[in-house]
Amino acid sequence: IPLAGDAGILVKPIVEVGQHVYMGQSIATDEKNQIAPLHSPISGTVKEISPHKLALWGNIQCITIESDKKDELRSELVPIENIMEHDPVTLFERLKESGVDIIPYEVIHETENIGTETPPVKEFILNGIGDGLADSLPGRLLIERIIDIKKGIQLIKRIWNPQKIHLVINKEHQEVSDSINAAGIEDIN
């Protein structure tokens, strides 16, 4: 996994060789919060962090993860039951503890500043594009875990009350659109 994000911005690893990582876990971050952190597309063991020559970026640091073929998510995370019974501060803290990355943080109000209500956020964008392949991590999650994504959208509405939520998907992947429609996700663009 090349340690470069959008627009060629370099990121630094936050995992170590020998460490077990979970699918979707943050593995590298941009210290300036210009881009979202890189996430592991699989669960497994970090085998190497070293430079590799790549056509797009040239010689660049990469993280090599050996898959355990489990696509394992972090099991210590317990879903929040009935999000409407919790105040936004508690929900926001649980969201950060779970490893969900929201960029830029300056736009999303930090817990110590929000009290028990958050000022509304005009628009919230959920990026479901990934690498553009139908079987990419975002594509698979939008199909296999659509109910969790629906709950996540409810959580976003409860914490930030955005005027609009955009779920960005590749319109050519009909199975993803079918999954979203079957789940009855409403009020998104």
C-alpha positions as YAML, in Angstrom:
chain: A
units: angstrom
residues:
- id: 1
  name: ILE
  ca: [0.00, 0.00, 0.00]
- id: 2
  name: PRO
  ca: [1.76, 3.20, -1.15]
- id: 3
  name: LEU
  ca: [2.09, 5.85, 1.54]
- id: 4
  name: ALA
  ca: [0.69, 8.59, -0.65]
- id: 5
  name: GLY
  ca: [-2.83, 9.91, -0.70]
- id: 6
  name: ASP
  ca: [-4.77, 12.19, -2.95]
- id: 7
  name: ALA
  ca: [-2.74, 14.69, -4.96]
- id: 8
  name: GLY
  ca: [0.47, 12.84, -4.04]
- id: 9
  name: ILE
  ca: [0.43, 14.01, -0.41]
- id: 10
  name: LEU
  ca: [2.74, 11.72, 1.56]
- id: 11
  name: VAL
  ca: [1.48, 10.09, 4.75]
- id: 12
  name: LYS
  ca: [3.36, 8.50, 7.65]
- id: 13
  name: PRO
  ca: [2.74, 4.96, 8.90]
- id: 14
  name: ILE
  ca: [1.09, 4.62, 12.30]
- id: 15
  name: VAL
  ca: [1.54, 0.84, 12.39]
- id: 16
  name: GLU
  ca: [4.68, -1.24, 12.94]
- id: 17
  name: VAL
  ca: [6.13, -4.37, 11.35]
- id: 18
  name: GLY
  ca: [4.65, -7.41, 13.09]
- id: 19
  name: GLN
  ca: [1.49, -5.59, 14.17]
- id: 20
  name: HIS
  ca: [-1.91, -7.15, 13.48]
- id: 21
  name: VAL
  ca: [-4.26, -4.78, 11.64]
- id: 22
  name: TYR
  ca: [-7.97, -4.98, 11.05]
- id: 23
  name: MET
  ca: [-9.82, -4.29, 7.83]
- id: 24
  name: GLY
  ca: [-10.63, -0.58, 7.73]
- id: 25
  name: GLN
  ca: [-8.10, 0.33, 10.44]
- id: 26
  name: SER
  ca: [-6.11, 3.53, 9.93]
- id: 27
  name: ILE
  ca: [-2.54, 2.59, 8.98]
- id: 28
  name: ALA
  ca: [-1.05, 5.93, 7.88]
- id: 29
  name: THR
  ca: [-1.93, 9.58, 8.39]
- id: 30
  name: ASP
  ca: [-1.15, 13.02, 7.04]
- id: 31
  name: GLU
  ca: [0.08, 15.06, 9.99]
- id: 32
  name: LYS
  ca: [-1.50, 18.23, 8.56]
- id: 33
  name: ASN
  ca: [-4.96, 16.62, 8.13]
- id: 34
  name: GLN
  ca: [-5.08, 17.63, 4.47]
- id: 35
  name: ILE
  ca: [-6.37, 14.22, 3.43]
- id: 36
  name: ALA
  ca: [-8.10, 11.29, 5.08]
- id: 37
  name: PRO
  ca: [-5.86, 8.62, 6.62]
- id: 38
  name: LEU
  ca: [-5.06, 5.46, 4.66]
- id: 39
  name: HIS
  ca: [-6.94, 2.39, 5.85]
- id: 40
  name: SER
  ca: [-6.09, -1.27, 5.58]
- id: 41
  name: PRO
  ca: [-8.17, -2.98, 2.90]
- id: 42
  name: ILE
  ca: [-7.68, -6.34, 4.65]
- id: 43
  name: SER
  ca: [-6.97, -7.80, 8.07]
- id: 44
  name: GLY
  ca: [-3.60, -9.39, 8.63]
- id: 45
  name: THR
  ca: [-0.03, -8.73, 9.76]
- id: 46
  name: VAL
  ca: [2.20, -5.83, 8.73]
- id: 47
  name: LYS
  ca: [5.17, -7.60, 7.12]
- id: 48
  name: GLU
  ca: [7.19, -4.69, 5.80]
- id: 49
  name: ILE
  ca: [7.39, -0.91, 5.63]
- id: 50
  name: SER
  ca: [9.92, -0.10, 2.94]
- id: 51
  name: PRO
  ca: [10.43, 1.80, -0.32]
- id: 52
  name: HIS
  ca: [9.12, 0.34, -3.58]
- id: 53
  name: LYS
  ca: [9.39, 1.67, -7.11]
- id: 54
  name: LEU
  ca: [5.90, 2.42, -8.46]
- id: 55
  name: ALA
  ca: [5.01, 3.73, -11.90]
- id: 56
  name: LEU
  ca: [2.73, 6.50, -10.61]
- id: 57
  name: TRP
  ca: [4.88, 7.86, -7.75]
- id: 58
  name: GLY
  ca: [8.38, 6.52, -8.38]
- id: 59
  name: ASN
  ca: [10.32, 5.32, -5.33]
- id: 60
  name: ILE
  ca: [7.92, 5.57, -2.37]
- id: 61
  name: GLN
  ca: [7.44, 4.05, 1.09]
- id: 62
  name: CYS
  ca: [4.85, 1.27, 1.14]
- id: 63
  name: ILE
  ca: [3.21, -0.90, 3.78]
- id: 64
  name: THR
  ca: [3.01, -4.61, 3.00]
- id: 65
  name: ILE
  ca: [0.27, -6.50, 4.85]
- id: 66
  name: GLU
  ca: [0.01, -10.29, 4.74]
- id: 67
  name: SER
  ca: [-3.68, -11.17, 4.67]
- id: 68
  name: ASP
  ca: [-5.13, -13.54, 7.23]
- id: 69
  name: LYS
  ca: [-8.02, -14.04, 4.75]
- id: 70
  name: LYS
  ca: [-10.57, -13.16, 7.46]
- id: 71
  name: ASP
  ca: [-11.48, -9.54, 6.56]
- id: 72
  name: GLU
  ca: [-11.74, -9.10, 10.32]
- id: 73
  name: LEU
  ca: [-13.10, -5.88, 11.80]
- id: 74
  name: ARG
  ca: [-12.21, -4.71, 15.32]
- id: 75
  name: SER
  ca: [-14.27, -6.93, 17.65]
- id: 76
  name: GLU
  ca: [-13.93, -4.78, 20.79]
- id: 77
  name: LEU
  ca: [-16.21, -2.16, 19.27]
- id: 78
  name: VAL
  ca: [-19.71, -2.59, 20.61]
- id: 79
  name: PRO
  ca: [-22.51, -1.03, 18.57]
- id: 80
  name: ILE
  ca: [-24.38, 1.81, 20.25]
- id: 81
  name: GLU
  ca: [-27.97, 0.83, 20.81]
- id: 82
  name: ASN
  ca: [-30.64, 3.46, 20.08]
- id: 83
  name: ILE
  ca: [-28.51, 6.45, 19.19]
- id: 84
  name: MET
  ca: [-31.36, 8.87, 19.92]
- id: 85
  name: GLU
  ca: [-30.98, 8.14, 23.65]
- id: 86
  name: HIS
  ca: [-27.38, 9.44, 23.70]
- id: 87
  name: ASP
  ca: [-26.21, 13.03, 23.62]
- id: 88
  name: PRO
  ca: [-24.08, 14.19, 20.64]
- id: 89
  name: VAL
  ca: [-20.92, 14.54, 22.77]
- id: 90
  name: THR
  ca: [-21.02, 10.87, 23.82]
- id: 91
  name: LEU
  ca: [-21.76, 9.77, 20.26]
- id: 92
  name: PHE
  ca: [-18.90, 11.88, 18.87]
- id: 93
  name: GLU
  ca: [-16.43, 10.42, 21.39]
- id: 94
  name: ARG
  ca: [-17.51, 6.86, 20.55]
- id: 95
  name: LEU
  ca: [-17.13, 7.63, 16.86]
- id: 96
  name: LYS
  ca: [-13.55, 8.86, 17.37]
- id: 97
  name: GLU
  ca: [-12.73, 5.84, 19.62]
- id: 98
  name: SER
  ca: [-13.90, 3.49, 16.89]
- id: 99
  name: GLY
  ca: [-11.24, 4.76, 14.52]
- id: 100
  name: VAL
  ca: [-13.59, 6.57, 12.15]
- id: 101
  name: ASP
  ca: [-11.71, 9.39, 10.47]
- id: 102
  name: ILE
  ca: [-13.38, 12.68, 9.69]
- id: 103
  name: ILE
  ca: [-11.34, 15.18, 7.70]
- id: 104
  name: PRO
  ca: [-10.82, 18.01, 8.21]
- id: 105
  name: TYR
  ca: [-11.30, 17.94, 11.98]
- id: 106
  name: GLU
  ca: [-11.36, 21.75, 12.07]
- id: 107
  name: VAL
  ca: [-14.70, 21.72, 10.26]
- id: 108
  name: ILE
  ca: [-16.26, 19.17, 12.60]
- id: 109
  name: HIS
  ca: [-16.59, 20.68, 16.06]
- id: 110
  name: GLU
  ca: [-14.46, 19.01, 18.72]
- id: 111
  name: THR
  ca: [-16.18, 17.55, 21.75]
- id: 112
  name: GLU
  ca: [-14.96, 20.14, 24.23]
- id: 113
  name: ASN
  ca: [-16.54, 22.87, 22.11]
- id: 114
  name: ILE
  ca: [-19.93, 21.38, 21.34]
- id: 115
  name: GLY
  ca: [-21.64, 21.07, 24.73]
- id: 116
  name: THR
  ca: [-24.78, 18.96, 24.39]
- id: 117
  name: GLU
  ca: [-25.75, 20.23, 20.95]
- id: 118
  name: THR
  ca: [-23.68, 20.67, 17.84]
- id: 119
  name: PRO
  ca: [-24.07, 23.54, 15.41]
- id: 120
  name: PRO
  ca: [-25.45, 22.24, 12.12]
- id: 121
  name: VAL
  ca: [-23.04, 21.18, 9.40]
- id: 122
  name: LYS
  ca: [-24.16, 22.31, 5.96]
- id: 123
  name: GLU
  ca: [-23.09, 19.21, 4.02]
- id: 124
  name: PHE
  ca: [-21.57, 15.84, 4.92]
- id: 125
  name: ILE
  ca: [-19.91, 13.69, 2.25]
- id: 126
  name: LEU
  ca: [-19.44, 9.92, 2.57]
- id: 127
  name: ASN
  ca: [-16.92, 8.66, 0.02]
- id: 128
  name: GLY
  ca: [-17.84, 5.22, -1.28]
- id: 129
  name: ILE
  ca: [-15.72, 5.29, -4.42]
- id: 130
  name: GLY
  ca: [-12.53, 3.48, -3.34]
- id: 131
  name: ASP
  ca: [-10.38, 2.38, -6.25]
- id: 132
  name: GLY
  ca: [-13.34, 2.29, -8.63]
- id: 133
  name: LEU
  ca: [-13.66, -1.50, -8.66]
- id: 134
  name: ALA
  ca: [-16.99, -3.08, -7.75]
- id: 135
  name: ASP
  ca: [-15.25, -5.51, -5.39]
- id: 136
  name: SER
  ca: [-13.15, -2.81, -3.68]
- id: 137
  name: LEU
  ca: [-13.47, -2.39, 0.08]
- id: 138
  name: PRO
  ca: [-15.98, 0.50, -0.21]
- id: 139
  name: GLY
  ca: [-17.96, -1.39, -2.85]
- id: 140
  name: ARG
  ca: [-18.10, -4.58, -0.78]
- id: 141
  name: LEU
  ca: [-19.01, -2.67, 2.40]
- id: 142
  name: LEU
  ca: [-21.80, -0.82, 0.60]
- id: 143
  name: ILE
  ca: [-23.27, -4.19, -0.29]
- id: 144
  name: GLU
  ca: [-22.39, -6.48, 2.63]
- id: 145
  name: ARG
  ca: [-22.73, -3.97, 5.50]
- id: 146
  name: ILE
  ca: [-25.35, -1.58, 4.17]
- id: 147
  name: ILE
  ca: [-27.41, -1.79, 7.38]
- id: 148
  name: ASP
  ca: [-24.37, -0.60, 9.37]
- id: 149
  name: ILE
  ca: [-23.93, 2.25, 6.89]
- id: 150
  name: LYS
  ca: [-27.60, 3.15, 7.33]
- id: 151
  name: LYS
  ca: [-27.04, 3.30, 11.11]
- id: 152
  name: GLY
  ca: [-23.94, 5.42, 10.50]
- id: 153
  name: ILE
  ca: [-26.01, 7.90, 8.51]
- id: 154
  name: GLN
  ca: [-28.47, 8.07, 11.42]
- id: 155
  name: LEU
  ca: [-25.50, 8.75, 13.72]
- id: 156
  name: ILE
  ca: [-24.28, 11.56, 11.46]
- id: 157
  name: LYS
  ca: [-27.75, 13.10, 11.52]
- id: 158
  name: ARG
  ca: [-27.90, 12.86, 15.32]
- id: 159
  name: ILE
  ca: [-24.48, 14.41, 15.96]
- id: 160
  name: TRP
  ca: [-24.18, 17.07, 13.25]
- id: 161
  name: ASN
  ca: [-27.66, 17.53, 11.79]
- id: 162
  name: PRO
  ca: [-26.34, 18.28, 8.28]
- id: 163
  name: GLN
  ca: [-28.61, 20.01, 5.81]
- id: 164
  name: LYS
  ca: [-27.52, 17.45, 3.18]
- id: 165
  name: ILE
  ca: [-25.72, 14.11, 3.21]
- id: 166
  name: HIS
  ca: [-24.01, 12.98, 0.02]
- id: 167
  name: LEU
  ca: [-23.09, 9.33, -0.49]
- id: 168
  name: VAL
  ca: [-20.63, 9.24, -3.38]
- id: 169
  name: ILE
  ca: [-20.71, 5.98, -5.36]
- id: 170
  name: ASN
  ca: [-19.77, 4.82, -8.84]
- id: 171
  name: LYS
  ca: [-23.11, 4.88, -10.68]
- id: 172
  name: GLU
  ca: [-21.89, 2.12, -13.00]
- id: 173
  name: HIS
  ca: [-22.00, -0.43, -10.16]
- id: 174
  name: GLN
  ca: [-25.67, -1.37, -10.17]
- id: 175
  name: GLU
  ca: [-25.29, -3.86, -7.29]
- id: 176
  name: VAL
  ca: [-24.22, -1.02, -4.98]
- id: 177
  name: SER
  ca: [-27.20, 1.13, -6.02]
- id: 178
  name: ASP
  ca: [-29.52, -1.86, -5.54]
- id: 179
  name: SER
  ca: [-28.12, -2.44, -2.04]
- id: 180
  name: ILE
  ca: [-28.69, 1.20, -1.03]
- id: 181
  name: ASN
  ca: [-32.24, 1.16, -2.41]
- id: 182
  name: ALA
  ca: [-33.06, -2.18, -0.75]
- id: 183
  name: ALA
  ca: [-31.91, -0.83, 2.64]
- id: 184
  name: GLY
  ca: [-34.33, 2.07, 2.32]
- id: 185
  name: ILE
  ca: [-31.68, 4.74, 2.89]
- id: 186
  name: GLU
  ca: [-33.42, 8.06, 2.47]
- id: 187
  name: ASP
  ca: [-32.52, 11.73, 2.69]
- id: 188
  name: ILE
  ca: [-29.17, 11.35, 0.93]
- id: 189
  name: ASN
  ca: [-28.04, 12.70, -2.41]
...
